[in-house]
Amino acid sequence: MRSVVRILTGIAVPVLTAAVITAGSPGFGAYKVKDGDTLSHIASRYGTSVKTLVALNNLPGNGNAIYAGEVLKIPGKGSTTAARPAKRSQLGRVTYIVKPGDTISKIAKRYKCSQANLLAANKLRSSDRIYAGKPLQVPVKIRPKAKAPAKNKNNTFAGRTYADHIVARANRNRAILKNRKLPTRSQLRSLIVSTSKRYGVDPELALAVSWQESGWKQRVVSPANAVGAMQVIPSTGKFASSIVGRELDLLRPQDNVIAGVVLLDRLTGAARLDIAVAGYYQGLGGVRKNGMYPDTKLYVKNVLRIKAQLERGWDPLR
């Protein structure tokens, strides 16, 4: 016995088998009707119209009925190539409790589904009545889940994770420095020494901090957007700018060194040496409020060790 689908007053009621596309007559493809298909769905899928399908296939009753397993001619671009179906939207169902005054057409319109699909999902005929309190299964399109925005990689530095916008700025600065001609490490060492002497800061201290931070390299930019040889963040750059009386560009080696040295000058003038070094890494206010974090203690130990080695004549570039 064949399953039959009828089209009632323009409402296509779907039936339920597998669709097969085969080569058909010249200029046409062939489509095998499956359970759940409607003529309007097939027409939409293949970019044609119900009227065209009715005419091509001489469907009885002006297309009042198609059945699962029936092979229909489908307009095709080639003589042996059948049209490919467009991807169907995924469908799910929600349960709706009928309210007084509801009709099939109103519910279908509210949920943007066809009356035919709504009737079929509930095994109803167009002549059946619905009543308040009756639960209906309503076919709805399932929207694909939006992909979560890609997260920046390498957002974490020294055990801390930084916001994407900060990392994005750091990436931009890194790209700028990558394309610039910059001083060698030996030249940066000389620059740090001369700048330290100008601002009255112990050169070995500034050299030790810079070696620990960047290895005397201007191209280094951390995920926290600490820039250059002295690894100065933008807010510290603004602070140093206010002290020297002009805007410092942290991407320029000279200005970067000035910013770091000026900060060391203020820190050593406000606290003993180990606290000052800790303040360069953690912030002096943070050290005074919370004490040194474990990574800060390690930082201070390393910087003071490097300083002592430099004072004994150690040259890491040899």
CSV table of C-alpha atoms in Angstrom, one decimal, residues 93-97 99 102 104-114 118 136-141:
chain,number,residue,atom,x,y,z
A,93,ARG,CA,10.1,20.5,18.2
A,94,VAL,CA,8.7,22.5,21.0
A,95,THR,CA,5.6,21.7,23.0
A,96,TYR,CA,2.9,24.3,22.9
A,97,ILE,CA,-0.3,24.2,25.1
A,99,LYS,CA,-4.9,28.6,24.5
A,102,ASP,CA,-5.9,29.6,19.1
A,104,ILE,CA,-3.7,26.0,13.7
A,105,SER,CA,-3.0,28.9,11.4
A,106,LYS,CA,-2.3,31.3,14.3
A,107,ILE,CA,0.0,28.9,16.0
A,108,ALA,CA,1.8,28.1,12.7
A,109,LYS,CA,2.3,31.8,12.1
A,110,ARG,CA,3.5,32.5,15.6
A,111,TYR,CA,6.2,29.9,15.3
A,112,LYS,CA,6.9,30.6,11.6
A,113,CYS,CA,6.2,27.0,10.5
A,114,SER,CA,3.9,25.7,7.8
A,118,LEU,CA,2.2,21.5,12.2
A,136,LEU,CA,0.9,20.3,20.4
A,137,GLN,CA,4.3,19.5,19.0
A,138,VAL,CA,5.4,22.5,17.0
A,139,PRO,CA,8.2,22.0,14.4
A,140,VAL,CA,10.7,24.8,14.7
A,141,LYS,CA,14.0,25.6,12.9
